[in-house]
CSV table of C-alpha atoms in Angstrom, one decimal:
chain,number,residue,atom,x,y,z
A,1,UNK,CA,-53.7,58.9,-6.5
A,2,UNK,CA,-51.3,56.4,-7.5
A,3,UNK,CA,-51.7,53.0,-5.6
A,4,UNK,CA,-48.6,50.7,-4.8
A,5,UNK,CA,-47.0,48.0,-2.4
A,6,UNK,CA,-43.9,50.2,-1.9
A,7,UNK,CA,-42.7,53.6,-2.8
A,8,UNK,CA,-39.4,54.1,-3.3
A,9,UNK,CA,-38.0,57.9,-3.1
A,10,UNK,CA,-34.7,58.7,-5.2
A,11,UNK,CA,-33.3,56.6,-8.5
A,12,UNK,CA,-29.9,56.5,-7.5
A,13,UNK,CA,-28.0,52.7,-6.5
A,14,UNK,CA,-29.6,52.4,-3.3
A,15,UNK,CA,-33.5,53.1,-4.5
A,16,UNK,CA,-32.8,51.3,-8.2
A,17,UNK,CA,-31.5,47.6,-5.9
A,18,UNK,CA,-34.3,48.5,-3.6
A,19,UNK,CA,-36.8,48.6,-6.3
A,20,UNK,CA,-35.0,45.4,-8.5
A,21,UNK,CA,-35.4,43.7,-5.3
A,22,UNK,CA,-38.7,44.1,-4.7
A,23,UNK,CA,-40.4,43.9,-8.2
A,24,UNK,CA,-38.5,40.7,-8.6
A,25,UNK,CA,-40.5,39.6,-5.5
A,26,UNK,CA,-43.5,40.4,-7.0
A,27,UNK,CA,-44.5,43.6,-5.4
A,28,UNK,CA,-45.9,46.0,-6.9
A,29,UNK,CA,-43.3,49.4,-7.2
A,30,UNK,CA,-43.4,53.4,-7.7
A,31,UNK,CA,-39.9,54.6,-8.2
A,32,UNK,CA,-39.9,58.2,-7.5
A,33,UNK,CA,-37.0,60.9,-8.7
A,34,UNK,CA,-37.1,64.9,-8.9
A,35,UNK,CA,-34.1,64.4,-11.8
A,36,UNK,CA,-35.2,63.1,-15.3
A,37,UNK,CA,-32.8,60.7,-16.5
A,38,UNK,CA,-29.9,60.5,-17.9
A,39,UNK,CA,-28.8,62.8,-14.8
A,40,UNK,CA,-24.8,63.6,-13.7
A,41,UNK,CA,-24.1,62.9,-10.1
A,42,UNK,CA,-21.1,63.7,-8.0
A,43,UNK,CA,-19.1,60.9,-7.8
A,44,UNK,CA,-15.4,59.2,-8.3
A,45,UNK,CA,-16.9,56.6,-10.6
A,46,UNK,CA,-14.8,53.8,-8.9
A,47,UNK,CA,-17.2,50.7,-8.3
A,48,UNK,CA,-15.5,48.2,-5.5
A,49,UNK,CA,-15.2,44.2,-5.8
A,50,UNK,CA,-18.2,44.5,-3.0
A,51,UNK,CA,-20.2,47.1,-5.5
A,52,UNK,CA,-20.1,44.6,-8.6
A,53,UNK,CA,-20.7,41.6,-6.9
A,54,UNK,CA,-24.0,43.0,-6.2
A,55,UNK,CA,-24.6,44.5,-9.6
A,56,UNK,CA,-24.2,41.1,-11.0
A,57,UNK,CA,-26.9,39.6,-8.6
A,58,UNK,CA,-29.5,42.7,-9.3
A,59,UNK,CA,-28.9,41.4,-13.2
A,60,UNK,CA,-27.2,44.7,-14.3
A,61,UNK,CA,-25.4,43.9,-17.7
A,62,UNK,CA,-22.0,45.8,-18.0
A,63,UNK,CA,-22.6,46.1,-21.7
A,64,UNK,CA,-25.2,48.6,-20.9
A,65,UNK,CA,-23.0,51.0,-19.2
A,66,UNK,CA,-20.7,52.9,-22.0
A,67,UNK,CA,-18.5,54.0,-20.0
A,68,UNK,CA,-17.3,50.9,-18.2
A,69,UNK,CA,-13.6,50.6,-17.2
A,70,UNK,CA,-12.0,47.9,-16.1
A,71,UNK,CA,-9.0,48.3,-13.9
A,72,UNK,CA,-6.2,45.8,-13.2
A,73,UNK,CA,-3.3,47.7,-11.5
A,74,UNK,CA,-3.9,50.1,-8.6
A,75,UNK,CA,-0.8,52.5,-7.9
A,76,UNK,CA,-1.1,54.0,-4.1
A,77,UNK,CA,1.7,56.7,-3.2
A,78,UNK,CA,3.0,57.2,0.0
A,79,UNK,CA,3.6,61.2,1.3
A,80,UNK,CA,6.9,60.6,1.1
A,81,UNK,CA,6.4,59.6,-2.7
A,82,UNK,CA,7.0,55.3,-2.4
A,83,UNK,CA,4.8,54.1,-5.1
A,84,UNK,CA,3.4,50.4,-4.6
A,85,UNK,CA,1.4,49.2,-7.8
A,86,UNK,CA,-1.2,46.6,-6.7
A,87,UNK,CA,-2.2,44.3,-9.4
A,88,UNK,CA,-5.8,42.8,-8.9
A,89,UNK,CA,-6.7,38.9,-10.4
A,90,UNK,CA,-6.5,39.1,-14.7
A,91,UNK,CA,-8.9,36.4,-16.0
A,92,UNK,CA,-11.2,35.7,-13.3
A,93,UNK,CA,-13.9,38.4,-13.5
A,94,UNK,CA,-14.1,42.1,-12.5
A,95,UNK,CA,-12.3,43.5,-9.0
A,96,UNK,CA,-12.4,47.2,-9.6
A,97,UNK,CA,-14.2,48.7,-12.7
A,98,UNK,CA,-14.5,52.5,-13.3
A,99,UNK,CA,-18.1,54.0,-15.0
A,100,UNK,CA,-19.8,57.0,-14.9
A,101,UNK,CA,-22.4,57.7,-12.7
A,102,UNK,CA,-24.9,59.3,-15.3
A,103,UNK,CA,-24.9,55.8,-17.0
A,104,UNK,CA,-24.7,53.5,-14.3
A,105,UNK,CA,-27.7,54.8,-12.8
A,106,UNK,CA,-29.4,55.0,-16.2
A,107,UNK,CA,-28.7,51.8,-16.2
A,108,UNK,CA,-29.7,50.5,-12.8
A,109,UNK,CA,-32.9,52.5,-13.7
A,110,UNK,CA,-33.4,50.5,-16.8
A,111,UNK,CA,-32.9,47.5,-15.3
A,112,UNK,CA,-35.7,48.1,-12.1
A,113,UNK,CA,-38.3,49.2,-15.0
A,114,UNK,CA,-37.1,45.5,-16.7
A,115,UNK,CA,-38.2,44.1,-13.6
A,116,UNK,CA,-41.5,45.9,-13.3
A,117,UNK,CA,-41.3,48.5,-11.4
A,118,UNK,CA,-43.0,52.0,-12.4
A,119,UNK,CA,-40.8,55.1,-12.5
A,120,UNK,CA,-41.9,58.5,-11.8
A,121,UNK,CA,-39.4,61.1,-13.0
A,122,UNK,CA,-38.9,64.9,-12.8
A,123,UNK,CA,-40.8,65.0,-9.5
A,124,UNK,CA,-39.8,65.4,-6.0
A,125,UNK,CA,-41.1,64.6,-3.0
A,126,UNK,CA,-42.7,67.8,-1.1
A,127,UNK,CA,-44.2,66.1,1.5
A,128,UNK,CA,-44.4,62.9,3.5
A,129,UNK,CA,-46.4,61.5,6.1
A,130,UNK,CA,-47.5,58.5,7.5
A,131,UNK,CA,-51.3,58.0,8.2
A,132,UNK,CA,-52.3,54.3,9.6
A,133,UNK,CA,-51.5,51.4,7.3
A,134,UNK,CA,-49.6,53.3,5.0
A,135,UNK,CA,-47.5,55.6,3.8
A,136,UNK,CA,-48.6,58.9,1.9
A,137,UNK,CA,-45.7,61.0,-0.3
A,138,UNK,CA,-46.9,64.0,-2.2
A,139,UNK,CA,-44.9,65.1,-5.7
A,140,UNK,CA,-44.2,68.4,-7.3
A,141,UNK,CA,-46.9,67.2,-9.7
A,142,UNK,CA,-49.7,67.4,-7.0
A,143,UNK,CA,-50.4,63.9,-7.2
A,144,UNK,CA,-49.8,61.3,-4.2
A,145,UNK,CA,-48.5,58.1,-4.0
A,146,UNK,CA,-49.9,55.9,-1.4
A,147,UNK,CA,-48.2,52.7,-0.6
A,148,UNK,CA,-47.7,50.3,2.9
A,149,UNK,CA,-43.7,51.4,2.9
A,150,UNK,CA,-41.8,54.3,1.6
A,151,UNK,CA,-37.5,53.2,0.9
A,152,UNK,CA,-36.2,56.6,1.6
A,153,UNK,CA,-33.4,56.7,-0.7
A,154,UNK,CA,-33.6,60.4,-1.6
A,155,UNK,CA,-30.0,61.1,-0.3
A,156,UNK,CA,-27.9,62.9,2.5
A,157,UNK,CA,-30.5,65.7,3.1
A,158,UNK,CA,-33.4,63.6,2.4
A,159,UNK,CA,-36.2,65.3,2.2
A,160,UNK,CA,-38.6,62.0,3.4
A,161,UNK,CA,-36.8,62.2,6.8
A,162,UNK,CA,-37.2,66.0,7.1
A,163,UNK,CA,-40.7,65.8,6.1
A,164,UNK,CA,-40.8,63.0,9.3
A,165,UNK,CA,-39.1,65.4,11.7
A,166,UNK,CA,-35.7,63.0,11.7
A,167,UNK,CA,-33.1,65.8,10.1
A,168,UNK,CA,-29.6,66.8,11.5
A,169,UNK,CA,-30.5,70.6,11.1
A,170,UNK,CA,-27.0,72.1,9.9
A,171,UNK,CA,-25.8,68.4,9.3
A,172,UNK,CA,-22.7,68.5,7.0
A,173,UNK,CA,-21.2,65.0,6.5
A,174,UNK,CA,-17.8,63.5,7.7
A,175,UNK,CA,-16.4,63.9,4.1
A,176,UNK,CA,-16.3,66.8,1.3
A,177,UNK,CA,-15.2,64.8,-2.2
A,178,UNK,CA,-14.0,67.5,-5.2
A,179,UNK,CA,-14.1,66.3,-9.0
A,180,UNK,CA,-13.3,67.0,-12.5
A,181,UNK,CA,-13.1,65.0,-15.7
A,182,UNK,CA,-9.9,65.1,-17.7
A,183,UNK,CA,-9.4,64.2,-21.3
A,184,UNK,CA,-6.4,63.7,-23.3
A,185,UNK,CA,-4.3,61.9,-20.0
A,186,UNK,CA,-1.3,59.7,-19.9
A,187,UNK,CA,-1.6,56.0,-21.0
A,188,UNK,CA,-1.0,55.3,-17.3
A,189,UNK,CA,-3.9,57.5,-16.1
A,190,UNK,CA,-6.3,55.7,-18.9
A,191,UNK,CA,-5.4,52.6,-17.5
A,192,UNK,CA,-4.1,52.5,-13.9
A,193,UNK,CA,-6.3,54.0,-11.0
A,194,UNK,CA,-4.4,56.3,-8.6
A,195,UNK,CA,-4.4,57.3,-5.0
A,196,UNK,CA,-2.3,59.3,-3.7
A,197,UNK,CA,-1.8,60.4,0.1
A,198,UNK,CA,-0.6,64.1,-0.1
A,199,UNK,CA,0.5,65.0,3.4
A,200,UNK,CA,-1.5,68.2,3.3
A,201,UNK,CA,-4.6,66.5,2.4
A,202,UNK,CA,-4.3,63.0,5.2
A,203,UNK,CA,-6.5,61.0,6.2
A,204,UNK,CA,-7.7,62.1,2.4
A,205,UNK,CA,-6.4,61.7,-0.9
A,206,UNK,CA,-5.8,62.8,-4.2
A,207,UNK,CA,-7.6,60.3,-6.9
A,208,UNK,CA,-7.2,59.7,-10.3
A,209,UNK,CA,-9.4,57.4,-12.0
A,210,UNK,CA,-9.5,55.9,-15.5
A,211,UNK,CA,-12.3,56.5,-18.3
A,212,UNK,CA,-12.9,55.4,-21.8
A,213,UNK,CA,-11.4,57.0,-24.4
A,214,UNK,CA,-8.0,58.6,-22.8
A,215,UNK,CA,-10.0,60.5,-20.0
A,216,UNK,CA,-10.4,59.9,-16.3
A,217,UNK,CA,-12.2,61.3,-13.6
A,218,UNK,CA,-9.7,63.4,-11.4
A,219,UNK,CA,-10.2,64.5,-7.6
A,220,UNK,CA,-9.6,64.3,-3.8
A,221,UNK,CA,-11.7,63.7,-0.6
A,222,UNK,CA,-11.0,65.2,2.7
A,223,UNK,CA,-12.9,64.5,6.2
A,224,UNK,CA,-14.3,67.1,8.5
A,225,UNK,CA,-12.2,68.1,10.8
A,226,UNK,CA,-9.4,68.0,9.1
A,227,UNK,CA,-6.4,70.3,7.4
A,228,UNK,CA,-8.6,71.6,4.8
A,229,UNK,CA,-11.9,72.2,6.2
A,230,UNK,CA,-14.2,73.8,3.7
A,231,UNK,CA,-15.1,73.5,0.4
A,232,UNK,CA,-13.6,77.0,-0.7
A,233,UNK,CA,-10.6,75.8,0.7
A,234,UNK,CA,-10.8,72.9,-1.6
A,235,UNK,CA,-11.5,74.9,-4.8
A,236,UNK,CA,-8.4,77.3,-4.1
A,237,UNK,CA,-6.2,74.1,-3.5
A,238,UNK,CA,-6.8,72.3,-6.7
A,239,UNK,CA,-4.7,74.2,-9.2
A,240,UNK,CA,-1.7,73.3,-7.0
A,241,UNK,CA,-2.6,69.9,-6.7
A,242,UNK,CA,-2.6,69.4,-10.4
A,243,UNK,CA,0.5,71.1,-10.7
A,244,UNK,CA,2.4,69.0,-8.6
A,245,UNK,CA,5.2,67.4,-10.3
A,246,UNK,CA,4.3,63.6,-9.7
A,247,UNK,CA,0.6,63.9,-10.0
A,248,UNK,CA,0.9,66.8,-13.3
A,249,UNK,CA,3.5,63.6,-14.9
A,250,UNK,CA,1.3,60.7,-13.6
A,251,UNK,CA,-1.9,62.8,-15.9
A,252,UNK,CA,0.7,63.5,-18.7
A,253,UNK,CA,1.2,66.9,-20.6
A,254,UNK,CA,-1.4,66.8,-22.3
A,255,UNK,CA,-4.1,66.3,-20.1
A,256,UNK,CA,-7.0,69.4,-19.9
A,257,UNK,CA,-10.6,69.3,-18.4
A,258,UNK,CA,-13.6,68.3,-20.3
A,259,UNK,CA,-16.3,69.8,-17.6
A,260,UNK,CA,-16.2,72.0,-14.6
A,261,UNK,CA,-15.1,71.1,-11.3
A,262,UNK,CA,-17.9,70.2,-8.9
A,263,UNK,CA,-17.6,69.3,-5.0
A,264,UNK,CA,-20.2,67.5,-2.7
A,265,UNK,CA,-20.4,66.1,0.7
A,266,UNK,CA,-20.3,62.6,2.2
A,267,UNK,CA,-22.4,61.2,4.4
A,268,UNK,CA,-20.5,58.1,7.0
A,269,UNK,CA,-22.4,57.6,10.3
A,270,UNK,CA,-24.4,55.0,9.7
A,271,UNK,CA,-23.6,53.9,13.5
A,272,UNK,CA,-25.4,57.2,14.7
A,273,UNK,CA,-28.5,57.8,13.1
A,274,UNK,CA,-32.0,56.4,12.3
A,275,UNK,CA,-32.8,53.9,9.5
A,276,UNK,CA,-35.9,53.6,9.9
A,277,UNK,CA,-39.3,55.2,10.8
A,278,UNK,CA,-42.7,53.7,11.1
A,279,UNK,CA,-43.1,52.4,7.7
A,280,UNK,CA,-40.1,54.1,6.3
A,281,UNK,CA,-36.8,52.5,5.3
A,282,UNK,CA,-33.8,54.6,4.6
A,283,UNK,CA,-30.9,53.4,2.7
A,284,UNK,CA,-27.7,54.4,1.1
A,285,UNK,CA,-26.6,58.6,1.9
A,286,UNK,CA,-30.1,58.7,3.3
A,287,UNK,CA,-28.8,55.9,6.1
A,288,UNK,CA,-25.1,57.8,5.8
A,289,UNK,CA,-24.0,54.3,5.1
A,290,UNK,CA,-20.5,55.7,3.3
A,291,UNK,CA,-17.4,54.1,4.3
A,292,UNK,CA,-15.5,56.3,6.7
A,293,UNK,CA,-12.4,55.8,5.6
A,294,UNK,CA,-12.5,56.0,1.8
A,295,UNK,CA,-15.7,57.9,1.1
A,296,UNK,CA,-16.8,55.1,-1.3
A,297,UNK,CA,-20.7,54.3,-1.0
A,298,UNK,CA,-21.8,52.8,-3.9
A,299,UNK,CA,-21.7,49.0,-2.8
A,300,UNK,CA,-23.3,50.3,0.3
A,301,UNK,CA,-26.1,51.9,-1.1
A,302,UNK,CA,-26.4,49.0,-2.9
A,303,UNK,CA,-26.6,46.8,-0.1
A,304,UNK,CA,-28.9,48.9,2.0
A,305,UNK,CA,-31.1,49.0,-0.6
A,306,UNK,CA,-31.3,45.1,-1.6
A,307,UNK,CA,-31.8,44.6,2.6
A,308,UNK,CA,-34.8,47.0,2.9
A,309,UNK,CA,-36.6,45.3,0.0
A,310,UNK,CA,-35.9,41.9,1.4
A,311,UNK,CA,-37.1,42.7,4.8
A,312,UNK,CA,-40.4,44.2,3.8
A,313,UNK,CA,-40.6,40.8,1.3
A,314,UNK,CA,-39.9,38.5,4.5
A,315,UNK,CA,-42.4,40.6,6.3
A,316,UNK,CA,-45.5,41.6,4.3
A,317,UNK,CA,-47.5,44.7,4.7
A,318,UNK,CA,-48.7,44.0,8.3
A,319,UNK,CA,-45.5,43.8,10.2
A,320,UNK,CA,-44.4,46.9,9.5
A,321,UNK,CA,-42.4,46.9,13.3
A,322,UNK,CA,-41.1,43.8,12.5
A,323,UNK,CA,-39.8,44.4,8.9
A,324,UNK,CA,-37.8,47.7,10.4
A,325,UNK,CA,-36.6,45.9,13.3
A,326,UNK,CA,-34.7,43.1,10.7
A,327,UNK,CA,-33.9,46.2,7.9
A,328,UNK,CA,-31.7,47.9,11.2
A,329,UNK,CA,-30.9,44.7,12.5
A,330,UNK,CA,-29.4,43.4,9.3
A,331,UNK,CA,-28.3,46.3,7.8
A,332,UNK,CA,-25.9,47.2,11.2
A,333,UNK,CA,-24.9,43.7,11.3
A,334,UNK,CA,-23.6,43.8,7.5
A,335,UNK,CA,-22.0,47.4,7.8
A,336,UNK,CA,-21.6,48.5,11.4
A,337,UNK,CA,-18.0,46.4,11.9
A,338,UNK,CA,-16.7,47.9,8.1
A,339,UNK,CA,-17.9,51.1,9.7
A,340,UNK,CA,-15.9,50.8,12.7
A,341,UNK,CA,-13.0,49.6,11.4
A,342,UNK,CA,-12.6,52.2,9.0
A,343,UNK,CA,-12.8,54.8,11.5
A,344,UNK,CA,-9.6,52.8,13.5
A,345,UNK,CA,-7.9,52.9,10.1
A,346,UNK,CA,-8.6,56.6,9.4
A,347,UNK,CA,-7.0,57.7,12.4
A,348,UNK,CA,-3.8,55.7,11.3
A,349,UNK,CA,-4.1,57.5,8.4
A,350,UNK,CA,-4.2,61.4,9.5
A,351,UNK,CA,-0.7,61.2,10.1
A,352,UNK,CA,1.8,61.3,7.3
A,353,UNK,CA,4.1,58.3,9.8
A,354,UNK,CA,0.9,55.7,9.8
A,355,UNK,CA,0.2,56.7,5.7
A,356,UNK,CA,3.9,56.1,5.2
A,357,UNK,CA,3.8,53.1,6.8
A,358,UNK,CA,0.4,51.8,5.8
A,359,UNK,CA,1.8,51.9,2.0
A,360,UNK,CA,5.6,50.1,2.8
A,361,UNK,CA,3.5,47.3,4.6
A,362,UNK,CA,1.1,46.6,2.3
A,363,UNK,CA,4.0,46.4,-0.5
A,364,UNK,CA,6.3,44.4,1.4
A,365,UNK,CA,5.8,41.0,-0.8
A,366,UNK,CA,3.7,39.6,-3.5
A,367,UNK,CA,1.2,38.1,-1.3
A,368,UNK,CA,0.8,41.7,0.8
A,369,UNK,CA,0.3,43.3,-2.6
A,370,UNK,CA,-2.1,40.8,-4.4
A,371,UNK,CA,-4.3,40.7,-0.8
A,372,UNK,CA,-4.2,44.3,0.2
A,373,UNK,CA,-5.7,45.6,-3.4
A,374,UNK,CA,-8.0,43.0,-2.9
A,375,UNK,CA,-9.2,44.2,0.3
A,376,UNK,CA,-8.7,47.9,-0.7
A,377,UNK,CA,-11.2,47.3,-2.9
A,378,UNK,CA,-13.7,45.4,-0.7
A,379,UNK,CA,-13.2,41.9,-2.2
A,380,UNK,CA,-13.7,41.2,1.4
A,381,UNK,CA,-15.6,43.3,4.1
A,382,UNK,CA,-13.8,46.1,5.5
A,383,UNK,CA,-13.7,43.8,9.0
A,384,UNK,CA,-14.1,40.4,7.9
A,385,UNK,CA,-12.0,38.9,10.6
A,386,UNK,CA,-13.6,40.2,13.1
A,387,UNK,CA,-16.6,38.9,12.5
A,388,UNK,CA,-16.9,35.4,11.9
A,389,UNK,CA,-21.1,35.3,10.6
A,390,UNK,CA,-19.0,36.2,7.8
A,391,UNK,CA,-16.0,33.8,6.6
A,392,UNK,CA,-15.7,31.3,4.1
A,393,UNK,CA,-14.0,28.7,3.1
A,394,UNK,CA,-12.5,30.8,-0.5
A,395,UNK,CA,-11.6,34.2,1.7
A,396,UNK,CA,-9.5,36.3,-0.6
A,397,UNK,CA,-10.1,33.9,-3.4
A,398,UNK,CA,-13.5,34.5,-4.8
A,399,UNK,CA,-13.4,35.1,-9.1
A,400,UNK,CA,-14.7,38.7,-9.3
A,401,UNK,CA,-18.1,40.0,-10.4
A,402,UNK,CA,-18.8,38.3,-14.1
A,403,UNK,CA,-16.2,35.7,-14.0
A,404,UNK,CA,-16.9,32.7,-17.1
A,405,UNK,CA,-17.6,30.3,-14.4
A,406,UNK,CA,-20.2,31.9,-12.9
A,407,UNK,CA,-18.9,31.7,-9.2
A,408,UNK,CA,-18.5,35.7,-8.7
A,409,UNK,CA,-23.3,35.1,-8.5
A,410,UNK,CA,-22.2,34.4,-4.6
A,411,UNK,CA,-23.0,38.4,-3.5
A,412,UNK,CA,-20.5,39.8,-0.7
A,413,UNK,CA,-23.1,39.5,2.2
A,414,UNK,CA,-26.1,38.0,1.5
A,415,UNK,CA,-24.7,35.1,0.1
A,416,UNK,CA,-27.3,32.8,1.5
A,417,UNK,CA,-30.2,33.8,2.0
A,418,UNK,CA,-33.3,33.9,0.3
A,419,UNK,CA,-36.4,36.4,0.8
């Protein structure tokens, strides 16, 4: 039987800031994953203002991540084919960075065993249950792990909340996301990030992402519901997306795929589900905590996870209904507004009019361009205005994540607190 203070279930962002968190509180941590790592993962590889910031403060040093891009210029095309090219800060830290997952969550991984916590890999979870003071997981291995809280960050079908009778049977997620990586692309694709809203494809998009080394990671989301409704449908659509004139020239001639395609789904209904049970946290796709409207969830996994591990510090092993009742309570108060406003702005966006629009606005002067890439990218939350717990006095003119002067340490929401 392995003993600990907290078991946390899934070594992606969520579980790796949930586990940093902790273990630099002093508790005592089992990090649990099926995968052994290095591991791929599904994923657009694009890391928001929001999702660095909060690297920086779990200690993550970009150096350890090969694949790190940094991007400066973000081009978003209209349907009707308006360009605008949105240039983010130069010289004052990181906005918008590109990296693959296999090494960022290497990294993250790294960096929660740096702070002491023990990893079990190549073991799932089979069961879960929760028996007085504490919580009881049993791996592939046969072995249990036996701790006062389980951080259920074991993703959108997690297996810790079916074991808990808490699943969505037939559950689907608001978003389907299809990638593949390209090599030998234009020197705009290796160094501008793209999205572009293709009429057939609203309130989605078509991405194209830059990598190291004249690649980039090349896709499109879509949301349930919408004109393109299954993933088949996805996988017969994308030789005609790359063959598009503007996207086929924005890649370059020359551009041909490294690895297969793959598709997933996206979980993005954080304001309609559980977060937590008993002693059991969930965070990141386990807490659908995606953002509606972009299908980005890394600095919200991130989030979710660094909440959970300070509410069970602020709370200790006793008050377990306490330390749930803060996680929820903090972890709606942080996201739930973002969430909501999304959802507004996706609607504005399922038509090719309010996309159309969206992109001339935004573009209109230097000050809507420098402040709307900003905010695309989650410099601010997604509804800072609307909720005041929130402002400060350098809105929209924070340094970025790693910045010389060491402001960008100041985290996008829990700026001031301490466990």
């Amino acid at each position: 039987m392995v003993l600990a203070d907290v078991a946390v279930v899934g070594a992606g962002p969520a579980g790796s800031a949930a586990a940093i968190t902790l273990a630099r509180a002093g508790r005592d941590v089992v990090l649990v994953d099926k995968s052994t790592f290095p591991r791929d993962k599904c994923c657009g590889d694009g890391l928001t203002a929001g999702a660095l910031r909060l690297l920086e403060q779990l200690g993550l040093p970009d150096a350890s991540v090969p694949s790190w891009q940094p991007v400066e210029d973000v081009v978003v095309r209209s349907p009707s084919g308006h360009e605008v090219t949105f240039e983010l800060p130069r010289g004052r830290g990181r906005y918008a960075v590109t990296a693959r997952r296999i090494e960022l969550d290497a990294a993250l991984l790294n960096q929660a065993r740096a702070c002491g916590a023990r990893v079990i890999e190549g073991n799932a979870v089979r069961l879960a249950r929760q028996d007085g003071d504490y919580v009881v997981l049993g791996l592939d291995s046969g072995e249990e792990v036996t701790a006062s809280y389980a951080v259920a960050a074991d993703g959108m079908w997690s297996p810790v909340r079916k074991a808990l009778g808490l699943a969505s049977p037939g559950y689907l997620g608001e978003w389907h996301a299809f990638r593949q990586y390209f090599e030998g692309v234009s020197p705009r694709a290796a160094s501008e990030l793209l999205v572009s809203f293709e009429a057939d494809l609203l309130p989605g998009y078509f991405w194209s992402f830059p990598l190291p080394g004249g690649r980039a990671n090349v896709g499109f989301g879509i949301a349930r519901g919408g004109k393109v409704e299954h993933v088949q449908d996805m996988k017969r659509l994308w030789p005609d997306l790359l063959a598009r004139p503007h996207l086929r020239a924005f890649l370059g001639p020359d551009a041909r795929p490294e690895a297969p395609h793959k598709a997933w789904p996206i979980p993005a209904r954080i304001d309609d589900i559980r977060l937590s049970a008993g002693r059991v946290l969930f965070v990141g796709d386990a807490a659908a905590a995606t953002d509606p409207m972009t299908g980005e969830g890394i600095a919200q996994a991130l989030l979710t996870g660094i909440l959970a591990g300070e509410s069970i510090v602020r709370h200790g092993p006793a008050a377990f209904a306490e330390t749930a009742t803060d996680y929820e309570r903090e972890a709606r108060r942080e996201l739930l507004a973002d969430h909501r406003m999304s959802i507004t702005l996706q609607r504005a966006l399922s038509h090719r009019k309010g996309a159309r629009a969206a992109v001339r606005i935004a573009g209109l002067s230097a000050w809507t361009r420098r402040n709307f890439g900003r905010w695309l990218f989650e410099d601010e939350p997604r509804a800072v205005l609307f909720t005041p717990h929130r402002w400060h006095r350098d809105f929209l003119d924070r340094d970025g994540a790693w910045a010389t002067n060491g402001s960008s340490a100041v985290p996008r929401t829990v700026a001031h607190r301490t466990p």
